[in-house]
PDB file of C-alpha atoms in Angstrom:
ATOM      1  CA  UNK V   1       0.000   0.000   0.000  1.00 53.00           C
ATOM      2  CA  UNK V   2       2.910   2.673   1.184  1.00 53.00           C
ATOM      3  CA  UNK V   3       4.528   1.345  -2.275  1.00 50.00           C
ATOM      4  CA  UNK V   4       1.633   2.627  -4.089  1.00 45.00           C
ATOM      5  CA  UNK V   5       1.145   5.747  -2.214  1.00 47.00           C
ATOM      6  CA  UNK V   6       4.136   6.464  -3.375  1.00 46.00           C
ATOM      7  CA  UNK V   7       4.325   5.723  -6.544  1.00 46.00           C
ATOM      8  CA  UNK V   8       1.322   8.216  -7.200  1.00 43.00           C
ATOM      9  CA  UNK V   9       2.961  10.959  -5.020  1.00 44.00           C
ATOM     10  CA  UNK V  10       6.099  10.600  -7.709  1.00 43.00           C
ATOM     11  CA  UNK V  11       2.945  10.638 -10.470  1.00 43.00           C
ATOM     12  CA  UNK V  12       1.739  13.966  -9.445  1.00 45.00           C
ATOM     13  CA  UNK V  13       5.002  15.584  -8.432  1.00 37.00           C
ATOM     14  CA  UNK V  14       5.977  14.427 -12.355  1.00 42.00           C
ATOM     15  CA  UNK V  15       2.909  16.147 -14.306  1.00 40.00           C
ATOM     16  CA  UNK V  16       2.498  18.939 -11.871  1.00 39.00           C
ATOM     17  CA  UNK V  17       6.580  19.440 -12.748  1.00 31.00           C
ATOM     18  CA  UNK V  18       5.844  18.760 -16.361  1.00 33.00           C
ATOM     19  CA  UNK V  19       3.291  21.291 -16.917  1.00 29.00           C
ATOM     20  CA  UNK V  20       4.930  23.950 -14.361  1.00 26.00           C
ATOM     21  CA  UNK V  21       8.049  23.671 -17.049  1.00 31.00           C
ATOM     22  CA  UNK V  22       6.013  24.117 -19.575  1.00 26.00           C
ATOM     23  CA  UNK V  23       4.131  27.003 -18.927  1.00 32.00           C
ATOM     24  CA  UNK V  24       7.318  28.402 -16.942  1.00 33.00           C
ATOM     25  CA  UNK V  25       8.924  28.196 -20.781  1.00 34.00           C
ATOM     26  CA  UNK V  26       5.596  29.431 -22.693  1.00 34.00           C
ATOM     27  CA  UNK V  27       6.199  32.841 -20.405  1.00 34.00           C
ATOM     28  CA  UNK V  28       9.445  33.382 -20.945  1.00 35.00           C
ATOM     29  CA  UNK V  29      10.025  32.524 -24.914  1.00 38.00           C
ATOM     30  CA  UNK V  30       9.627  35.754 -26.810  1.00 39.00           C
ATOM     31  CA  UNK V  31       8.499  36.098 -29.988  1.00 41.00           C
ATOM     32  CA  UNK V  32      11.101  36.524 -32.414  1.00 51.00           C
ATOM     33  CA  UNK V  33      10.927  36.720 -35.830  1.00 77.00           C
ATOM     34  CA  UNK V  34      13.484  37.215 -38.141  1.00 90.00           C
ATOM     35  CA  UNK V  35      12.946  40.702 -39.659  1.00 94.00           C
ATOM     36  CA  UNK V  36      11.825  41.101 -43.403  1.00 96.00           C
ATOM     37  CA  UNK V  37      14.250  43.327 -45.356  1.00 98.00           C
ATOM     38  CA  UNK V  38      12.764  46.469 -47.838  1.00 98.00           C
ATOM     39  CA  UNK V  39      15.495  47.341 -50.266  1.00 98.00           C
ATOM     40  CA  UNK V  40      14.205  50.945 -51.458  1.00 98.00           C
ATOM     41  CA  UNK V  41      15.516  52.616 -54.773  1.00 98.00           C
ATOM     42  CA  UNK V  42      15.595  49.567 -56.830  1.00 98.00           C
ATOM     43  CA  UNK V  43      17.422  51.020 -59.626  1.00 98.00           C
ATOM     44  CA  UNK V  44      19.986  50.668 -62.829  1.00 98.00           C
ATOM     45  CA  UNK V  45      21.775  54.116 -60.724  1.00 98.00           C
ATOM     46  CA  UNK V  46      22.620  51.722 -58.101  1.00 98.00           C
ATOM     47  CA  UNK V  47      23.661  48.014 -59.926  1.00 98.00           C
ATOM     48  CA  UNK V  48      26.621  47.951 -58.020  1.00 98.00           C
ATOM     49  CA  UNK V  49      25.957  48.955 -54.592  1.00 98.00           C
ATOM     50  CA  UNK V  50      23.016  45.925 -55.108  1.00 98.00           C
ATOM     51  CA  UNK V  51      25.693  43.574 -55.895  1.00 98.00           C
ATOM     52  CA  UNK V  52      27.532  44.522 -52.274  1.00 98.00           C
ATOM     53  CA  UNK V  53      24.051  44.599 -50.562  1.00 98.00           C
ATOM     54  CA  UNK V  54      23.615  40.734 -51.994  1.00 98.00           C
ATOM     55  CA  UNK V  55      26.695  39.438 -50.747  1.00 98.00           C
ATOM     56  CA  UNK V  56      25.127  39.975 -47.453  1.00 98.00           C
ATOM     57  CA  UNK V  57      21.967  39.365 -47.427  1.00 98.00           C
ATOM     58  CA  UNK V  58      22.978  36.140 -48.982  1.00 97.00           C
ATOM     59  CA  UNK V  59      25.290  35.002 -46.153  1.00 97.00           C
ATOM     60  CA  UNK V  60      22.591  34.962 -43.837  1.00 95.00           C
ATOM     61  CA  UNK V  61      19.780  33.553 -46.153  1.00 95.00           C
ATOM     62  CA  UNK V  62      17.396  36.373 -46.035  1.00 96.00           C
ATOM     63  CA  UNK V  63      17.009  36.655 -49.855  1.00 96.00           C
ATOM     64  CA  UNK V  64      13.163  35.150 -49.655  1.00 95.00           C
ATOM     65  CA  UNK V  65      12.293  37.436 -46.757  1.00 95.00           C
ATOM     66  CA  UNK V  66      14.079  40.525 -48.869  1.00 97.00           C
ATOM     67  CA  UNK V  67      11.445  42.870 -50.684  1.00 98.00           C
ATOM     68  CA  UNK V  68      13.250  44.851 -54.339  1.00 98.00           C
ATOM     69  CA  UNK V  69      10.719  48.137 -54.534  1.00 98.00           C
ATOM     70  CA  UNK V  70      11.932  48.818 -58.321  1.00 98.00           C
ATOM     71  CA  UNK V  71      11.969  52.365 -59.828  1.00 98.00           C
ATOM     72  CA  UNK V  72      10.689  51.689 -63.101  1.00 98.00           C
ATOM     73  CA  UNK V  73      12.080  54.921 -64.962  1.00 98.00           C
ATOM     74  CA  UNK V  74      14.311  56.397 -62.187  1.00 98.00           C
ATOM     75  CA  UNK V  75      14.300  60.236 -62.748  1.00 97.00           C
ATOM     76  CA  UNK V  76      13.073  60.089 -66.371  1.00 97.00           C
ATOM     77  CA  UNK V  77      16.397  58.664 -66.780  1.00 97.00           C
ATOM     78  CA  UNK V  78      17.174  55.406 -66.319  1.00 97.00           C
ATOM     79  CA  UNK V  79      14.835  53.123 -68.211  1.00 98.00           C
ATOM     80  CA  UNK V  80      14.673  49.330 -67.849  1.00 98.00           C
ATOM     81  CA  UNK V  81      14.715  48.470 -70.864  1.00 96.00           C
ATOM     82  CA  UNK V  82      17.506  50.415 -71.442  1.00 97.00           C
ATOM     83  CA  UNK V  83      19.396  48.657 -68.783  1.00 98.00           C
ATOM     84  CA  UNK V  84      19.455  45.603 -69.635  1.00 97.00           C
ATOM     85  CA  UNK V  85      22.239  43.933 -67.651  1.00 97.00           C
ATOM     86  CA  UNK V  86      20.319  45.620 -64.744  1.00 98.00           C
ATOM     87  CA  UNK V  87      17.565  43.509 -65.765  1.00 98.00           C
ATOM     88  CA  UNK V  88      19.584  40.214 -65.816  1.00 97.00           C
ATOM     89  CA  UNK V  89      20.616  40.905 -62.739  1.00 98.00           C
ATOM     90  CA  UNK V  90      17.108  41.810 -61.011  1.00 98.00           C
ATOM     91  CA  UNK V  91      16.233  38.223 -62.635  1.00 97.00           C
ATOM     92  CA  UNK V  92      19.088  36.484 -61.219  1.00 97.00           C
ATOM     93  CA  UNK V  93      18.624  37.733 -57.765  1.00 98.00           C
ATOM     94  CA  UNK V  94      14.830  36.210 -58.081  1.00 97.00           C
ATOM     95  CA  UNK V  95      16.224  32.956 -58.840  1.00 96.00           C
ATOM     96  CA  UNK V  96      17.646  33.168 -55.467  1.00 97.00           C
ATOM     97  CA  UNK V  97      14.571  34.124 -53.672  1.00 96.00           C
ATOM     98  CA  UNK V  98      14.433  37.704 -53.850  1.00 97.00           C
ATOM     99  CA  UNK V  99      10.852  39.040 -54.485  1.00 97.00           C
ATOM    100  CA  UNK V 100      10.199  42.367 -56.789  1.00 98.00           C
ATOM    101  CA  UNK V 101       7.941  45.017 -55.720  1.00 98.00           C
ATOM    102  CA  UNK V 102       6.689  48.338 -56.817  1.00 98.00           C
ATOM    103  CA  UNK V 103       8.244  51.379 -55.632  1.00 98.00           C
ATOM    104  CA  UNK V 104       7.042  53.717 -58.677  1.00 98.00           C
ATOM    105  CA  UNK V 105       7.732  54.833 -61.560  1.00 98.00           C
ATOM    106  CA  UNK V 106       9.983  57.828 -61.849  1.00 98.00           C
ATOM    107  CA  UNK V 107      10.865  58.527 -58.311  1.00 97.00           C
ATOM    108  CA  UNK V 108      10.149  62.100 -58.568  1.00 97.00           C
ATOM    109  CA  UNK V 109       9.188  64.315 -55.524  1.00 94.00           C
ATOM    110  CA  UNK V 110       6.206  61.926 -53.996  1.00 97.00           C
ATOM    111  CA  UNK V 111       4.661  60.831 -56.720  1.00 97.00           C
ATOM    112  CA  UNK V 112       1.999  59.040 -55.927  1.00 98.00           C
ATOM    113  CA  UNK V 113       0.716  61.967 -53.715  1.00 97.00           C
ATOM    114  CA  UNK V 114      -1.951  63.027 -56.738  1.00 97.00           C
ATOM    115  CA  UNK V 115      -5.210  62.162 -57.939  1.00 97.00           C
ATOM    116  CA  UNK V 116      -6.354  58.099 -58.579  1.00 96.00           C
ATOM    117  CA  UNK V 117      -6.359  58.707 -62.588  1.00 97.00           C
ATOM    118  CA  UNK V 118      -2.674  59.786 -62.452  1.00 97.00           C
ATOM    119  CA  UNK V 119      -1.120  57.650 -59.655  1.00 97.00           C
ATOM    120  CA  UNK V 120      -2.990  54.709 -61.992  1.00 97.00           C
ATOM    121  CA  UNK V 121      -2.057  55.899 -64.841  1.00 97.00           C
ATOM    122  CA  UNK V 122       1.858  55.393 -63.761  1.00 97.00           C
ATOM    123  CA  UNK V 123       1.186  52.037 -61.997  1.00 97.00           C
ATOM    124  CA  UNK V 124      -0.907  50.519 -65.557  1.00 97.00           C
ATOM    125  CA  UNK V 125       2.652  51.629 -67.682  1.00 97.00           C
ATOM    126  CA  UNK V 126       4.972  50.653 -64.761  1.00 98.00           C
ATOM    127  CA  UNK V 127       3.192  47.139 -65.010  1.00 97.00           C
ATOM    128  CA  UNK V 128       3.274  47.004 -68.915  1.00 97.00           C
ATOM    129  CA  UNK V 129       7.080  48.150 -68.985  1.00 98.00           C
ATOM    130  CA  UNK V 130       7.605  45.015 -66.135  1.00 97.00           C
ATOM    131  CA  UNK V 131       5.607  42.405 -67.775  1.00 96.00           C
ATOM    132  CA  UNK V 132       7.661  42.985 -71.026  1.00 97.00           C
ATOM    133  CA  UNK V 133      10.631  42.374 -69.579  1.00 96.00           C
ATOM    134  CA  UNK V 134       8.650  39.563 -67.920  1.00 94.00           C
ATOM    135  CA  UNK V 135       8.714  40.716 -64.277  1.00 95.00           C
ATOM    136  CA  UNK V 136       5.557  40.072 -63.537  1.00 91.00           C
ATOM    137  CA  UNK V 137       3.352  39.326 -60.031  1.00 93.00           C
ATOM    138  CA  UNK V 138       3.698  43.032 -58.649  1.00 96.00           C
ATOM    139  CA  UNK V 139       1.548  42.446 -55.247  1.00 96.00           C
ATOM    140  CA  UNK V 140       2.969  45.236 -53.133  1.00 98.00           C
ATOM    141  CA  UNK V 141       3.569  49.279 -52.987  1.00 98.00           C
ATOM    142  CA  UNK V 142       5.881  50.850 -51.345  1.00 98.00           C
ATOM    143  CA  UNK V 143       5.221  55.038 -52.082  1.00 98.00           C
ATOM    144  CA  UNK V 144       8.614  57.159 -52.761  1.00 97.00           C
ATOM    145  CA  UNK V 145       9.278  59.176 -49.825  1.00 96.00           C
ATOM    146  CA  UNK V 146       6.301  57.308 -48.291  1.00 97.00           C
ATOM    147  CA  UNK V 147       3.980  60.073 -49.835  1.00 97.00           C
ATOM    148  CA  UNK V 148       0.746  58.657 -51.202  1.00 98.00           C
ATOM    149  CA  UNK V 149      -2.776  60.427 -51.263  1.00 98.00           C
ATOM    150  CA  UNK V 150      -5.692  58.735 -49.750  1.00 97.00           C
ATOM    151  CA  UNK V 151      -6.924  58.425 -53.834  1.00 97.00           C
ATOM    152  CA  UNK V 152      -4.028  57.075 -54.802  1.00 97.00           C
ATOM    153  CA  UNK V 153      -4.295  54.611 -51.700  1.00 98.00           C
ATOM    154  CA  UNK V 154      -7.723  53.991 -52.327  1.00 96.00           C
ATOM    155  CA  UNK V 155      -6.948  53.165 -56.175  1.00 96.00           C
ATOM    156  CA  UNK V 156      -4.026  50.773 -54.943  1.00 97.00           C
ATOM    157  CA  UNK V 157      -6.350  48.506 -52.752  1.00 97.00           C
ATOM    158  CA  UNK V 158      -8.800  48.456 -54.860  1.00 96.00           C
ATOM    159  CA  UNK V 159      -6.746  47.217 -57.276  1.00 95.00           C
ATOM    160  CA  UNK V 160      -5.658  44.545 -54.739  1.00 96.00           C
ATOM    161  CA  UNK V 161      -1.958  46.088 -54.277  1.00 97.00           C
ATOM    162  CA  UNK V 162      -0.829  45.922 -50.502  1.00 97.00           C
ATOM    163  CA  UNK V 163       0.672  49.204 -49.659  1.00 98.00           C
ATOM    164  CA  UNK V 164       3.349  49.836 -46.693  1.00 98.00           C
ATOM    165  CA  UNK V 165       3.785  53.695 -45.925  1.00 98.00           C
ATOM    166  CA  UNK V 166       6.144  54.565 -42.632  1.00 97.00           C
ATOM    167  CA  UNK V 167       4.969  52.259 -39.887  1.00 98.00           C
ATOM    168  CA  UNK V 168       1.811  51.232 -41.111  1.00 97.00           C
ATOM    169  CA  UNK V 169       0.777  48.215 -43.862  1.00 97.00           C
ATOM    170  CA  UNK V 170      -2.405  48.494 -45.521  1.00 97.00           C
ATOM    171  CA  UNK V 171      -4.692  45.459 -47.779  1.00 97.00           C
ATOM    172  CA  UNK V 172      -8.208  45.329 -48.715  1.00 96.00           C
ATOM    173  CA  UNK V 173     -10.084  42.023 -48.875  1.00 93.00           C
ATOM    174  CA  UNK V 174     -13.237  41.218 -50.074  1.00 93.00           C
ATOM    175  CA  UNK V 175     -13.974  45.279 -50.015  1.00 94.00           C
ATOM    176  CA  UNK V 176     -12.819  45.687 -46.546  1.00 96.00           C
ATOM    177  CA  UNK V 177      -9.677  47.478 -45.826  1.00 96.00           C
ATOM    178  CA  UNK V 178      -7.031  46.457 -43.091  1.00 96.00           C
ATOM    179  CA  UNK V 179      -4.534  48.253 -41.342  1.00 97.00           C
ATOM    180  CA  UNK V 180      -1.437  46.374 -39.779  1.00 96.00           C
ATOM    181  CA  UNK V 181       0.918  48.416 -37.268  1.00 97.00           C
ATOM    182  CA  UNK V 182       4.709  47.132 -38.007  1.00 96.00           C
ATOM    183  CA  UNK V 183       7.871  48.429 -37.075  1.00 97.00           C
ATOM    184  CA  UNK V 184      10.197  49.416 -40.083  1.00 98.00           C
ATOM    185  CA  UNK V 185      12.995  50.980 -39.286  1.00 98.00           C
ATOM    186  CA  UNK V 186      16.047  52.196 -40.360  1.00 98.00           C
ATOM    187  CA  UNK V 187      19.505  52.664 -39.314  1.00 98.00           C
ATOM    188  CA  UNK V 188      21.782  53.487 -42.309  1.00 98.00           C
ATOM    189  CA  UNK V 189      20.942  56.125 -44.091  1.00 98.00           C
ATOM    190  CA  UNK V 190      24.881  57.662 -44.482  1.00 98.00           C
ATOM    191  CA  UNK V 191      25.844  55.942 -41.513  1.00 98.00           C
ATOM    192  CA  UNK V 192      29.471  57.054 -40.002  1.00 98.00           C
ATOM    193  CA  UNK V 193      31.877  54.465 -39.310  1.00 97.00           C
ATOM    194  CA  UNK V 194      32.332  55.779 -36.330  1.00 98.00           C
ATOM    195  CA  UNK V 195      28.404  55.526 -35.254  1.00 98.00           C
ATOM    196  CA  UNK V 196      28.081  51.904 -36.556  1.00 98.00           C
ATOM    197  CA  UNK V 197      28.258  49.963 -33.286  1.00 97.00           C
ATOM    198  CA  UNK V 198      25.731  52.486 -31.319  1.00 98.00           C
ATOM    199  CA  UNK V 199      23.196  52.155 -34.134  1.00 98.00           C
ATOM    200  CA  UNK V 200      23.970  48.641 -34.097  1.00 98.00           C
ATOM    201  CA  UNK V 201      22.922  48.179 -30.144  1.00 97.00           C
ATOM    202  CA  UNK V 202      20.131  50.501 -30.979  1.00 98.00           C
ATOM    203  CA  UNK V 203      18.745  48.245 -33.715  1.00 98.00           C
ATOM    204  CA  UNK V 204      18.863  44.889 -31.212  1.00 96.00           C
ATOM    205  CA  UNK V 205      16.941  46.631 -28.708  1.00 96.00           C
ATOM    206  CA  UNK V 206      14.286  47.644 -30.728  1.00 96.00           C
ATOM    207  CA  UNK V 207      14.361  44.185 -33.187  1.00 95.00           C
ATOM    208  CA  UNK V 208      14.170  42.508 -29.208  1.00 93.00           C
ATOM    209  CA  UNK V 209      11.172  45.091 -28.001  1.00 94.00           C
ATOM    210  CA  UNK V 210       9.183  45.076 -31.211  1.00 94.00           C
ATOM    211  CA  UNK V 211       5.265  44.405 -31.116  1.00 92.00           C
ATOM    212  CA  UNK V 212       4.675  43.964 -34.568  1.00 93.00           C
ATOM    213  CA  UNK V 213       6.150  42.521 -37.164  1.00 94.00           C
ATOM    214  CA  UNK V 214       9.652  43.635 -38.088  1.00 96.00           C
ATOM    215  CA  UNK V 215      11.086  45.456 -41.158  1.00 97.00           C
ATOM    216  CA  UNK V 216      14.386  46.491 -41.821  1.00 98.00           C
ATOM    217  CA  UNK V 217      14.479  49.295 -44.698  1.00 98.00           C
ATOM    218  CA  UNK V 218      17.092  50.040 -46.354  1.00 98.00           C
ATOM    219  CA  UNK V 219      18.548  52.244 -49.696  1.00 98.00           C
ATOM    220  CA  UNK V 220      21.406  51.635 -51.664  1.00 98.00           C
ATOM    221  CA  UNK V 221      24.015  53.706 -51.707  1.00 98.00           C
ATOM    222  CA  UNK V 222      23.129  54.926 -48.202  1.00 98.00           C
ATOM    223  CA  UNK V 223      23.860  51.723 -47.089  1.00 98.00           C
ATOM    224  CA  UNK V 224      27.176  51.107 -48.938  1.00 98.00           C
ATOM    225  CA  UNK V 225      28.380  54.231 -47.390  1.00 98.00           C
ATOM    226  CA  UNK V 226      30.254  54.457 -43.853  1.00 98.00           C
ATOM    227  CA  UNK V 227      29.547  51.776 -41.559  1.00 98.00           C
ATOM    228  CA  UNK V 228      26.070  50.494 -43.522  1.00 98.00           C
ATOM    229  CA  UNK V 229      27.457  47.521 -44.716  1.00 98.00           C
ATOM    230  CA  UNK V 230      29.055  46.410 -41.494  1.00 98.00           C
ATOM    231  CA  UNK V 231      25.791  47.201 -39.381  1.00 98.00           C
ATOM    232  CA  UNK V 232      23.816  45.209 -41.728  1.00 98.00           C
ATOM    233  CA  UNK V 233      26.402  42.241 -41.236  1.00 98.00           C
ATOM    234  CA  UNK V 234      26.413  42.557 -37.258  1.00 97.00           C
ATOM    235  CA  UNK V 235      22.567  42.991 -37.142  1.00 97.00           C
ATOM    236  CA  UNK V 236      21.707  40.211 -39.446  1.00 97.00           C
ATOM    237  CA  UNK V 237      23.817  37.801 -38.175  1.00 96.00           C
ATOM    238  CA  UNK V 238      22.565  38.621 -34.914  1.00 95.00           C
ATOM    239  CA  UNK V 239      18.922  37.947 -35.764  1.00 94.00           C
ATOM    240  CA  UNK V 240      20.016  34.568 -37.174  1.00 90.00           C
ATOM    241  CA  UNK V 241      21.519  33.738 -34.001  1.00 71.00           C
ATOM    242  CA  UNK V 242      18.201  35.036 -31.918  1.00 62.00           C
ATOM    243  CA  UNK V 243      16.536  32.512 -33.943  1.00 62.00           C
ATOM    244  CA  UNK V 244      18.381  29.359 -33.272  1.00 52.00           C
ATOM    245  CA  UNK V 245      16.203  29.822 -30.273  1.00 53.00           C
ATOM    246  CA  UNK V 246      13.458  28.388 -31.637  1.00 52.00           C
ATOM    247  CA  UNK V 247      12.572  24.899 -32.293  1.00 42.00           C
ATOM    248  CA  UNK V 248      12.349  23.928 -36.154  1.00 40.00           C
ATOM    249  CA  UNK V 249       8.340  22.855 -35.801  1.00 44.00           C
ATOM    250  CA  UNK V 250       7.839  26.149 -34.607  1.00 41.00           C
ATOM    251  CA  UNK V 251       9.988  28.303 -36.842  1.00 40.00           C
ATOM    252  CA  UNK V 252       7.730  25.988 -39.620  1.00 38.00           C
ATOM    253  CA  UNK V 253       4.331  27.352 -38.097  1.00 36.00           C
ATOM    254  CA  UNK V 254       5.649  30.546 -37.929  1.00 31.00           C
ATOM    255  CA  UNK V 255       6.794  30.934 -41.315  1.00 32.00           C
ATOM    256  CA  UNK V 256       4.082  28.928 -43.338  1.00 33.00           C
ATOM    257  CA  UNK V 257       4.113  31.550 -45.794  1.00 33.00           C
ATOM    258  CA  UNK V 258       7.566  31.165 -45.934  1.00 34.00           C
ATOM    259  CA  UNK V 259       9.096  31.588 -49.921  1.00 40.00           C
ATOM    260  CA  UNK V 260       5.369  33.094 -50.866  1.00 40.00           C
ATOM    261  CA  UNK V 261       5.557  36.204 -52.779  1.00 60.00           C
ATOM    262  CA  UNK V 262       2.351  37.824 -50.783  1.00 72.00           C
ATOM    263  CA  UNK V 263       3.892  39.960 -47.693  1.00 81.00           C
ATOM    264  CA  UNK V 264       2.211  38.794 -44.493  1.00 79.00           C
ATOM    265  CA  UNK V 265       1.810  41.944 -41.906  1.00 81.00           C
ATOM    266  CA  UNK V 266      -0.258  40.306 -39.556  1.00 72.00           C
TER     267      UNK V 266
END
């Protein structure tokens, strides 16, 4: 009798452990995701600086979680179709993962702050000049300058074209329009050498206190100057190393819409 006694003391000490471990872990795992890149100022003006962001991103696998927002005619003066080694290598980096957005069409002040007729008007040709060159399944648009008129946004979602402006994502479905807070920042616009490791502890703390989803923007050239390129090699590799963390069935849940083209905000 004492035998058994025991025995279902040692039962109830085991699942009472069991399930004061578990939730004990639930509390303190936080909820990190690995950030999702926006590379503004997709352009032929910056083929180079690209090629230096890509070695990067590359190294620490982020090229299906990395957004290109392509300028279609950058200034009136850089064409597409004019650049075609530019174009080669926009294709090649979407062999590798990399998804192609819409940033606009000449880059020019905030264009897409105007009526619905003329901020269309630009997507419609942006879209033919893409499909020709057979870039094709624009989903998302990310405003110059982040300056977009509530026509022009209202023209966008109607059209089924996500939009991300500043902080805020927005999608309509099935004629009713959501709004997703996210946290995009970023750290290297001209960033001194000298400056790099304070933005980079900056960065951690924020990527660490985020409540939304996280977005790391940034523009070439900006980036390849100073200490850009070394930030975005300390804070990447420190995301990667956050998310070792986290158990492979989870990271699988998490990212089910992992390597499809549609941005998830939620």
């Amino acid at each position: 009798m004492e035998t058994l006694i025991f025995f279902i003391l040692i039962l109830l000490i085991s699942a009472n452990f069991s399930r004061f471990s578990f939730e004990d872990d639930s509390k303190d795992e936080k909820n990190i995701f690995e950030p999702v890149i926006l590379i503004h100022d997709v352009s032929p003006v910056y083929l180079e600086d690209l090629k230096e962001i890509d070695q990067v991103i590359s190294k620490y696998g982020y090229s299906k979680r990395t957004y290109l927002f392509l300028i279609v005619n950058h200034a009136n003066e850089y064409p597409l179709e004019e650049n075609q080694d530019f174009v080669k290598y926009i294709r090649y980096l979407q062999t590798k993962g990399y998804n192609v957005e819409l940033h606009g069409y000449d880059h020019i002040e905030c264009e897409f702050n105007c009526n619905c007729t003329l901020a269309m008007e630009k997507i419609e040709k942006s879209l033919e000049i893409l499909n020709g060159l057979k870039i094709d399944g624009i989903s998302c648009i990310l405003p110059p300058r982040y300056g977009i008129s509530e026509d022009s946004k209202k023209a966008m979602l109607k059209k089924g074209f996500s939009i991300i402006v500043g902080q805020y994502a927005f999608e309509m479905d099935n004629g009713t329009v959501y709004t997703y807070n996210i946290t995009n920042k970023e750290y290297t616009w001209y960033l001194e050498e000298n400056n790099t490791l304070n933005e980079v502890n900056i960065a951690k703390e924020e990527y660490l206190e985020s409540e939304y989803k996280y977005f790391l923007s940034i523009h070439p050239k900006a980036v390849n100057y100073g200490g850009g390129i070394e930030f975005l090699d300390e804070f990447l590799d420190f995301t990667k190393e956050e998310n070792r963390f986290i158990n492979v069935e989870s990271n699988e849940n998490i990212y089910s819409y992992f390597g499809i083209k549609k941005i998830d905000f939620s």
